[in-house]
PDB file of C-alpha atoms in Angstrom:
ATOM      1  CA  LEU A   1     116.487  98.427  99.633  1.00 54.00           C
ATOM      2  CA  ALA A   2     118.050  94.901  99.925  1.00 60.00           C
ATOM      3  CA  LYS A   3     117.315  92.707  97.284  1.00 85.00           C
ATOM      4  CA  THR A   4     115.668  88.932  97.683  1.00 93.00           C
ATOM      5  CA  THR A   5     115.416  85.515  96.740  1.00 94.00           C
ATOM      6  CA  GLN A   6     112.775  83.357  96.272  1.00 96.00           C
ATOM      7  CA  PRO A   7     111.684  80.034  94.598  1.00 97.00           C
ATOM      8  CA  ILE A   8     109.520  80.930  91.805  1.00 96.00           C
ATOM      9  CA  SER A   9     107.220  78.132  92.286  1.00 97.00           C
ATOM     10  CA  MET A  10     106.148  75.672  94.811  1.00 97.00           C
ATOM     11  CA  ASP A  11     103.217  72.667  94.569  1.00 97.00           C
ATOM     12  CA  SER A  12     101.678  70.862  97.794  1.00 97.00           C
ATOM     13  CA  TYR A  13      98.946  68.993  98.884  1.00 97.00           C
ATOM     14  CA  GLU A  14      95.973  70.020 100.981  1.00 97.00           C
ATOM     15  CA  GLY A  15      97.201  69.402 104.443  1.00 97.00           C
ATOM     16  CA  GLN A  16     100.793  69.643 104.231  1.00 97.00           C
ATOM     17  CA  GLU A  17     103.340  72.275 105.802  1.00 97.00           C
ATOM     18  CA  VAL A  18     104.568  74.417 103.391  1.00 98.00           C
ATOM     19  CA  ASN A  19     107.681  76.715 104.328  1.00 98.00           C
ATOM     20  CA  ILE A  20     109.147  79.136 101.735  1.00 98.00           C
ATOM     21  CA  THR A  21     112.344  80.249 102.157  1.00 97.00           C
ATOM     22  CA  CYS A  22     113.318  83.731 101.519  1.00 96.00           C
ATOM     23  CA  SER A  23     117.040  84.660 101.082  1.00 96.00           C
ATOM     24  CA  HIS A  24     118.376  88.460 101.568  1.00 94.00           C
ATOM     25  CA  ASN A  25     122.122  88.686 102.406  1.00 94.00           C
ATOM     26  CA  ASN A  26     122.276  92.142 102.290  1.00 92.00           C
ATOM     27  CA  ILE A  27     119.504  93.029 104.715  1.00 93.00           C
ATOM     28  CA  ALA A  28     120.186  96.399 106.443  1.00 92.00           C
ATOM     29  CA  THR A  29     119.998  96.750 110.846  1.00 93.00           C
ATOM     30  CA  ASN A  30     116.961  98.914 110.051  1.00 90.00           C
ATOM     31  CA  ASP A  31     115.129  96.453 107.862  1.00 91.00           C
ATOM     32  CA  TYR A  32     111.869  94.560 108.889  1.00 93.00           C
ATOM     33  CA  ILE A  33     111.273  91.049 106.569  1.00 94.00           C
ATOM     34  CA  THR A  34     107.478  91.280 105.586  1.00 94.00           C
ATOM     35  CA  TRP A  35     105.318  88.649 103.391  1.00 96.00           C
ATOM     36  CA  TYR A  36     102.197  89.779 101.709  1.00 97.00           C
ATOM     37  CA  GLN A  37     100.161  86.796 100.017  1.00 97.00           C
ATOM     38  CA  GLN A  38      98.305  87.700  96.314  1.00 97.00           C
ATOM     39  CA  PHE A  39      95.277  85.796  94.914  1.00 96.00           C
ATOM     40  CA  PRO A  40      94.214  86.373  91.253  1.00 92.00           C
ATOM     41  CA  SER A  41      92.436  89.804  90.475  1.00 91.00           C
ATOM     42  CA  GLN A  42      93.438  91.126  93.798  1.00 95.00           C
ATOM     43  CA  GLY A  43      95.714  93.288  95.642  1.00 96.00           C
ATOM     44  CA  PRO A  44      98.553  91.889  98.054  1.00 97.00           C
ATOM     45  CA  ARG A  45      97.269  91.021 101.614  1.00 97.00           C
ATOM     46  CA  PHE A  46      99.953  91.673 104.241  1.00 95.00           C
ATOM     47  CA  ILE A  47     100.232  88.295 105.929  1.00 96.00           C
ATOM     48  CA  ILE A  48     103.248  88.646 108.740  1.00 96.00           C
ATOM     49  CA  GLN A  49     106.203  90.540 109.829  1.00 94.00           C
ATOM     50  CA  GLY A  50     109.289  90.403 111.563  1.00 95.00           C
ATOM     51  CA  TYR A  51     112.832  91.614 112.669  1.00 95.00           C
ATOM     52  CA  LYS A  52     114.142  88.653 114.174  1.00 93.00           C
ATOM     53  CA  THR A  53     113.986  85.060 115.895  1.00 90.00           C
ATOM     54  CA  LYS A  54     110.152  83.806 115.399  1.00 96.00           C
ATOM     55  CA  VAL A  55     106.898  85.492 114.528  1.00 96.00           C
ATOM     56  CA  THR A  56     103.335  83.981 114.806  1.00 96.00           C
ATOM     57  CA  ASN A  57      99.785  84.991 114.019  1.00 96.00           C
ATOM     58  CA  GLU A  58      96.567  83.149 113.084  1.00 94.00           C
ATOM     59  CA  VAL A  59      97.601  83.040 109.576  1.00 92.00           C
ATOM     60  CA  ALA A  60     101.296  81.814 109.685  1.00 97.00           C
ATOM     61  CA  SER A  61     104.706  81.289 111.050  1.00 97.00           C
ATOM     62  CA  LEU A  62     108.390  83.599 110.657  1.00 98.00           C
ATOM     63  CA  PHE A  63     111.322  82.037 111.230  1.00 97.00           C
ATOM     64  CA  ILE A  64     114.229  84.295 111.357  1.00 97.00           C
ATOM     65  CA  PRO A  65     117.929  83.367 111.943  1.00 96.00           C
ATOM     66  CA  ALA A  66     120.409  85.398 113.908  1.00 96.00           C
ATOM     67  CA  ASP A  67     122.285  86.366 111.063  1.00 96.00           C
ATOM     68  CA  ARG A  68     119.093  87.286 109.151  1.00 96.00           C
ATOM     69  CA  LYS A  69     120.585  86.800 106.177  1.00 96.00           C
ATOM     70  CA  SER A  70     117.009  84.673 105.595  1.00 96.00           C
ATOM     71  CA  SER A  71     113.939  83.828 106.469  1.00 97.00           C
ATOM     72  CA  THR A  72     111.218  81.232 106.331  1.00 98.00           C
ATOM     73  CA  LEU A  73     107.128  81.445 105.715  1.00 98.00           C
ATOM     74  CA  SER A  74     105.802  78.610 107.288  1.00 98.00           C
ATOM     75  CA  LEU A  75     101.806  77.805 106.653  1.00 97.00           C
ATOM     76  CA  PRO A  76     100.461  75.195 108.112  1.00 94.00           C
ATOM     77  CA  ARG A  77      98.184  72.643 107.119  1.00 94.00           C
ATOM     78  CA  VAL A  78      97.305  74.410 103.379  1.00 97.00           C
ATOM     79  CA  SER A  79      94.118  74.021 101.726  1.00 96.00           C
ATOM     80  CA  LEU A  80      93.319  74.791  98.673  1.00 97.00           C
ATOM     81  CA  SER A  81      92.421  78.291  99.099  1.00 96.00           C
ATOM     82  CA  ASP A  82      96.286  78.967 100.229  1.00 97.00           C
ATOM     83  CA  THR A  83      96.710  78.761  96.141  1.00 97.00           C
ATOM     84  CA  ALA A  84      98.245  82.074  95.686  1.00 98.00           C
ATOM     85  CA  VAL A  85     101.991  84.170  95.038  1.00 98.00           C
ATOM     86  CA  TYR A  86     103.894  84.841  98.231  1.00 98.00           C
ATOM     87  CA  TYR A  87     106.095  88.013  98.363  1.00 97.00           C
ATOM     88  CA  CYS A  88     109.348  88.364 100.743  1.00 95.00           C
ATOM     89  CA  LEU A  89     109.748  92.056 101.048  1.00 93.00           C
ATOM     90  CA  VAL A  90     112.715  93.268 103.033  1.00 92.00           C
ATOM     91  CA  GLY A  91     112.879  97.328 104.068  1.00 88.00           C
ATOM     92  CA  PRO A  92     112.490  99.761 106.702  1.00 85.00           C
ATOM     93  CA  GLN A  93     109.222  99.360 108.388  1.00 82.00           C
ATOM     94  CA  THR A  94     108.489 103.132 108.829  1.00 78.00           C
ATOM     95  CA  GLY A  95     108.881 106.198 107.124  1.00 70.00           C
ATOM     96  CA  THR A  96     109.194 107.242 104.013  1.00 61.00           C
ATOM     97  CA  ALA A  97     111.551 104.614 103.002  1.00 60.00           C
ATOM     98  CA  SER A  98     108.218 102.570 103.290  1.00 66.00           C
ATOM     99  CA  LYS A  99     107.815 102.135  99.871  1.00 80.00           C
ATOM    100  CA  LEU A 100     107.284  98.228  99.178  1.00 87.00           C
ATOM    101  CA  THR A 101     109.716  96.564  96.799  1.00 87.00           C
ATOM    102  CA  PHE A 102     107.973  93.344  95.289  1.00 90.00           C
ATOM    103  CA  GLY A 103     110.270  90.698  93.516  1.00 87.00           C
ATOM    104  CA  THR A 104     108.520  88.276  91.253  1.00 88.00           C
ATOM    105  CA  GLY A 105     107.024  86.207  94.503  1.00 95.00           C
ATOM    106  CA  THR A 106     106.844  82.274  94.930  1.00 97.00           C
ATOM    107  CA  ARG A 107     103.627  80.677  93.354  1.00 97.00           C
ATOM    108  CA  LEU A 108     102.048  78.323  95.436  1.00 98.00           C
ATOM    109  CA  GLN A 109      99.794  75.610  94.256  1.00 98.00           C
ATOM    110  CA  VAL A 110      97.645  73.673  96.358  1.00 98.00           C
ATOM    111  CA  THR A 111      95.949  70.685  95.197  1.00 97.00           C
ATOM    112  CA  LEU A 112      94.019  67.719  96.769  1.00 94.00           C
TER     113      LEU A 112
ATOM    114  CA  GLY B   1      82.934  98.788 103.144  1.00 54.00           C
ATOM    115  CA  ALA B   2      85.763  99.411 105.666  1.00 82.00           C
ATOM    116  CA  GLY B   3      88.775  98.588 102.431  1.00 95.00           C
ATOM    117  CA  VAL B   4      90.582 100.376 100.166  1.00 97.00           C
ATOM    118  CA  SER B   5      88.278 100.653  96.715  1.00 97.00           C
ATOM    119  CA  GLN B   6      89.228 101.910  93.468  1.00 98.00           C
ATOM    120  CA  THR B   7      87.722 102.961  90.485  1.00 97.00           C
ATOM    121  CA  PRO B   8      86.899 102.049  87.405  1.00 98.00           C
ATOM    122  CA  SER B   9      87.881  98.444  87.931  1.00 97.00           C
ATOM    123  CA  ASN B  10      88.378  98.159  84.361  1.00 98.00           C
ATOM    124  CA  LYS B  11      89.626 100.810  82.013  1.00 98.00           C
ATOM    125  CA  VAL B  12      90.207 100.418  78.136  1.00 98.00           C
ATOM    126  CA  THR B  13      91.381 103.375  76.301  1.00 98.00           C
ATOM    127  CA  GLU B  14      92.747 104.223  73.189  1.00 97.00           C
ATOM    128  CA  LYS B  15      96.826 105.245  72.391  1.00 98.00           C
ATOM    129  CA  GLY B  16      97.341 108.335  73.192  1.00 97.00           C
ATOM    130  CA  LYS B  17      94.398 109.229  75.347  1.00 98.00           C
ATOM    131  CA  TYR B  18      94.064 110.850  78.916  1.00 98.00           C
ATOM    132  CA  VAL B  19      92.985 108.616  81.543  1.00 98.00           C
ATOM    133  CA  GLU B  20      92.423 109.114  85.387  1.00 98.00           C
ATOM    134  CA  LEU B  21      91.798 106.079  88.063  1.00 98.00           C
ATOM    135  CA  ARG B  22      90.612 106.791  91.291  1.00 98.00           C
ATOM    136  CA  CYS B  23      91.666 105.572  95.253  1.00 98.00           C
ATOM    137  CA  ASP B  24      89.468 105.809  97.766  1.00 98.00           C
ATOM    138  CA  PRO B  25      91.543 104.701 100.999  1.00 97.00           C
ATOM    139  CA  ILE B  26      90.809 103.501 104.070  1.00 96.00           C
ATOM    140  CA  SER B  27      89.117 106.033 106.133  1.00 94.00           C
ATOM    141  CA  GLY B  28      92.131 108.188 108.909  1.00 92.00           C
ATOM    142  CA  HIS B  29      95.101 105.721 106.992  1.00 94.00           C
ATOM    143  CA  THR B  30      97.377 108.895 106.115  1.00 92.00           C
ATOM    144  CA  ALA B  31      99.508 107.343 104.110  1.00 93.00           C
ATOM    145  CA  LEU B  32      98.535 106.542 100.351  1.00 95.00           C
ATOM    146  CA  TYR B  33     100.536 104.545  97.727  1.00 95.00           C
ATOM    147  CA  TRP B  34     100.145 103.866  94.047  1.00 97.00           C
ATOM    148  CA  TYR B  35     101.769 100.612  92.643  1.00 97.00           C
ATOM    149  CA  ARG B  36     101.911  99.157  88.880  1.00 97.00           C
ATOM    150  CA  GLN B  37     101.607  95.196  88.033  1.00 97.00           C
ATOM    151  CA  SER B  38     102.337  93.743  84.918  1.00 95.00           C
ATOM    152  CA  LEU B  39     101.232  90.359  84.416  1.00 92.00           C
ATOM    153  CA  GLY B  40     103.611  88.012  86.086  1.00 91.00           C
ATOM    154  CA  GLN B  41     105.290  90.500  88.110  1.00 93.00           C
ATOM    155  CA  GLY B  42     105.583  92.002  91.286  1.00 94.00           C
ATOM    156  CA  PRO B  43     103.983  95.323  91.907  1.00 94.00           C
ATOM    157  CA  GLU B  44     106.591  98.017  91.042  1.00 94.00           C
ATOM    158  CA  PHE B  45     106.179 101.507  93.540  1.00 94.00           C
ATOM    159  CA  LEU B  46     104.981 104.604  91.811  1.00 96.00           C
ATOM    160  CA  ILE B  47     104.633 107.214  93.971  1.00 95.00           C
ATOM    161  CA  TYR B  48     103.533 107.874  98.224  1.00 93.00           C
ATOM    162  CA  PHE B  49     101.463 110.081  99.418  1.00 94.00           C
ATOM    163  CA  GLN B  50     101.658 111.613 103.331  1.00 91.00           C
ATOM    164  CA  GLY B  51      98.471 113.768 103.779  1.00 91.00           C
ATOM    165  CA  THR B  52      98.141 115.747 100.620  1.00 92.00           C
ATOM    166  CA  GLY B  53     101.560 115.565  99.471  1.00 91.00           C
ATOM    167  CA  ALA B  54     103.947 113.806  97.742  1.00 90.00           C
ATOM    168  CA  ALA B  55     106.551 112.338  99.778  1.00 88.00           C
ATOM    169  CA  ASP B  56     108.433 110.573  97.216  1.00 91.00           C
ATOM    170  CA  ASP B  57     107.266 109.987  93.365  1.00 93.00           C
ATOM    171  CA  SER B  58     110.101 108.239  92.192  1.00 93.00           C
ATOM    172  CA  GLY B  59     108.357 105.541  91.049  1.00 94.00           C
ATOM    173  CA  LEU B  60     106.579 107.641  88.107  1.00 96.00           C
ATOM    174  CA  PRO B  61     108.028 106.714  84.889  1.00 95.00           C
ATOM    175  CA  ASN B  62     107.832 109.431  82.907  1.00 95.00           C
ATOM    176  CA  ASP B  63     106.321 113.343  83.241  1.00 96.00           C
ATOM    177  CA  ARG B  64     103.160 111.627  81.296  1.00 98.00           C
ATOM    178  CA  PHE B  65     102.318 110.171  84.884  1.00 98.00           C
ATOM    179  CA  PHE B  66     100.747 112.625  87.783  1.00 97.00           C
ATOM    180  CA  ALA B  67      99.136 111.866  90.689  1.00 97.00           C
ATOM    181  CA  VAL B  68      97.095 114.232  93.508  1.00 97.00           C
ATOM    182  CA  ARG B  69      95.563 113.842  96.846  1.00 96.00           C
ATOM    183  CA  PRO B  70      94.207 117.469  97.200  1.00 95.00           C
ATOM    184  CA  GLU B  71      92.212 116.983 100.416  1.00 93.00           C
ATOM    185  CA  GLY B  72      94.295 114.084 101.747  1.00 91.00           C
ATOM    186  CA  SER B  73      91.840 111.234 101.307  1.00 95.00           C
ATOM    187  CA  VAL B  74      90.886 110.345  97.962  1.00 97.00           C
ATOM    188  CA  SER B  75      93.736 110.191  95.326  1.00 98.00           C
ATOM    189  CA  THR B  76      93.521 110.309  91.108  1.00 98.00           C
ATOM    190  CA  LEU B  77      96.416 109.112  89.667  1.00 98.00           C
ATOM    191  CA  LYS B  78      96.465 110.729  86.077  1.00 98.00           C
ATOM    192  CA  ILE B  79      97.683 109.570  82.957  1.00 98.00           C
ATOM    193  CA  GLN B  80      98.383 111.671  79.974  1.00 98.00           C
ATOM    194  CA  ARG B  81      99.015 110.903  76.372  1.00 98.00           C
ATOM    195  CA  THR B  82      98.401 106.741  77.330  1.00 98.00           C
ATOM    196  CA  GLU B  83     100.988 104.183  75.728  1.00 97.00           C
ATOM    197  CA  ARG B  84     100.432 100.776  75.294  1.00 97.00           C
ATOM    198  CA  GLY B  85     103.113  99.763  77.603  1.00 96.00           C
ATOM    199  CA  ASP B  86     101.326 101.347  80.316  1.00 98.00           C
ATOM    200  CA  SER B  87      98.664  98.454  79.982  1.00 98.00           C
ATOM    201  CA  ALA B  88      98.807  97.224  83.756  1.00 98.00           C
ATOM    202  CA  VAL B  89      96.849  96.768  86.441  1.00 98.00           C
ATOM    203  CA  TYR B  90      97.084 100.078  88.816  1.00 98.00           C
ATOM    204  CA  LEU B  91      96.918  99.317  92.295  1.00 98.00           C
ATOM    205  CA  CYS B  92      96.668 101.529  95.676  1.00 98.00           C
ATOM    206  CA  ALA B  93      96.952 100.869  99.103  1.00 96.00           C
ATOM    207  CA  SER B  94      96.731 103.092 102.593  1.00 95.00           C
ATOM    208  CA  SER B  95      98.130 102.965 105.723  1.00 93.00           C
ATOM    209  CA  LEU B  96      97.620 104.574 109.020  1.00 89.00           C
ATOM    210  CA  LEU B  97     101.104 105.774 108.906  1.00 82.00           C
ATOM    211  CA  ALA B  98     103.566 105.421 106.775  1.00 78.00           C
ATOM    212  CA  THR B  99     104.551 101.778 107.426  1.00 82.00           C
ATOM    213  CA  ASN B 100     105.044  98.524 105.388  1.00 85.00           C
ATOM    214  CA  GLU B 101     101.766  96.828 106.525  1.00 90.00           C
ATOM    215  CA  GLN B 102      99.463  98.300 103.567  1.00 93.00           C
ATOM    216  CA  PHE B 103      96.066  97.261 103.018  1.00 95.00           C
ATOM    217  CA  PHE B 104      95.405  96.885  99.089  1.00 97.00           C
ATOM    218  CA  GLY B 105      92.569  97.783  96.819  1.00 97.00           C
ATOM    219  CA  PRO B 106      91.569  95.611  94.000  1.00 97.00           C
ATOM    220  CA  GLY B 107      93.002  96.986  91.363  1.00 97.00           C
ATOM    221  CA  THR B 108      92.303  99.297  88.194  1.00 98.00           C
ATOM    222  CA  ARG B 109      93.134  96.966  84.890  1.00 98.00           C
ATOM    223  CA  LEU B 110      94.255  99.576  82.035  1.00 98.00           C
ATOM    224  CA  THR B 111      94.264  98.361  78.881  1.00 98.00           C
ATOM    225  CA  VAL B 112      95.615 100.458  76.217  1.00 98.00           C
ATOM    226  CA  LEU B 113      95.028  99.683  72.391  1.00 96.00           C
TER     227      LEU B 113
END
């Protein structure tokens, strides 16, 4: 499975836009890019998934350049409740290879 | 509730004892996954079930770990002769089919003294 690299931690003020970039130089043709969010003492929660270009949902946007060697999770106008660890994962979307491979994630701290 | 549930939420045991951790997936989800998360790390894959069968158990660390899903719904992770290094949060996830959009439970925190 492709290895991912993302910042260990980020700080932001409430109301700002936060962009977390993930590098995945060895992404395979059939790999998708998936982001999960994890609050303390909870299991991870699926945020967004994409294959190329841009994907947007009610929570976040995911930007993927044409070469797909990196991706950026964008959180608009963060609040204190967005303080969490964010994981970037790459891998096949379905099938027996759908087990998730997590790295150490990016710890986002949002303050007033 | 509609989510994945896990019991117990916390389990404290002594080195050498046997433990069972239970996972109730979302109704109708055929795929079920177990992960283990150590402090400060991301979850680590253990085993994946498609229906009743273990489709991928490559993440089980050794033969002390075993999991079952006899009726294709509830799953039990079993750990024999527990060691202090087994202390972690054990997470269960399910999905409608085998996809990387998985729904996680709150986990069971296992502490081996």
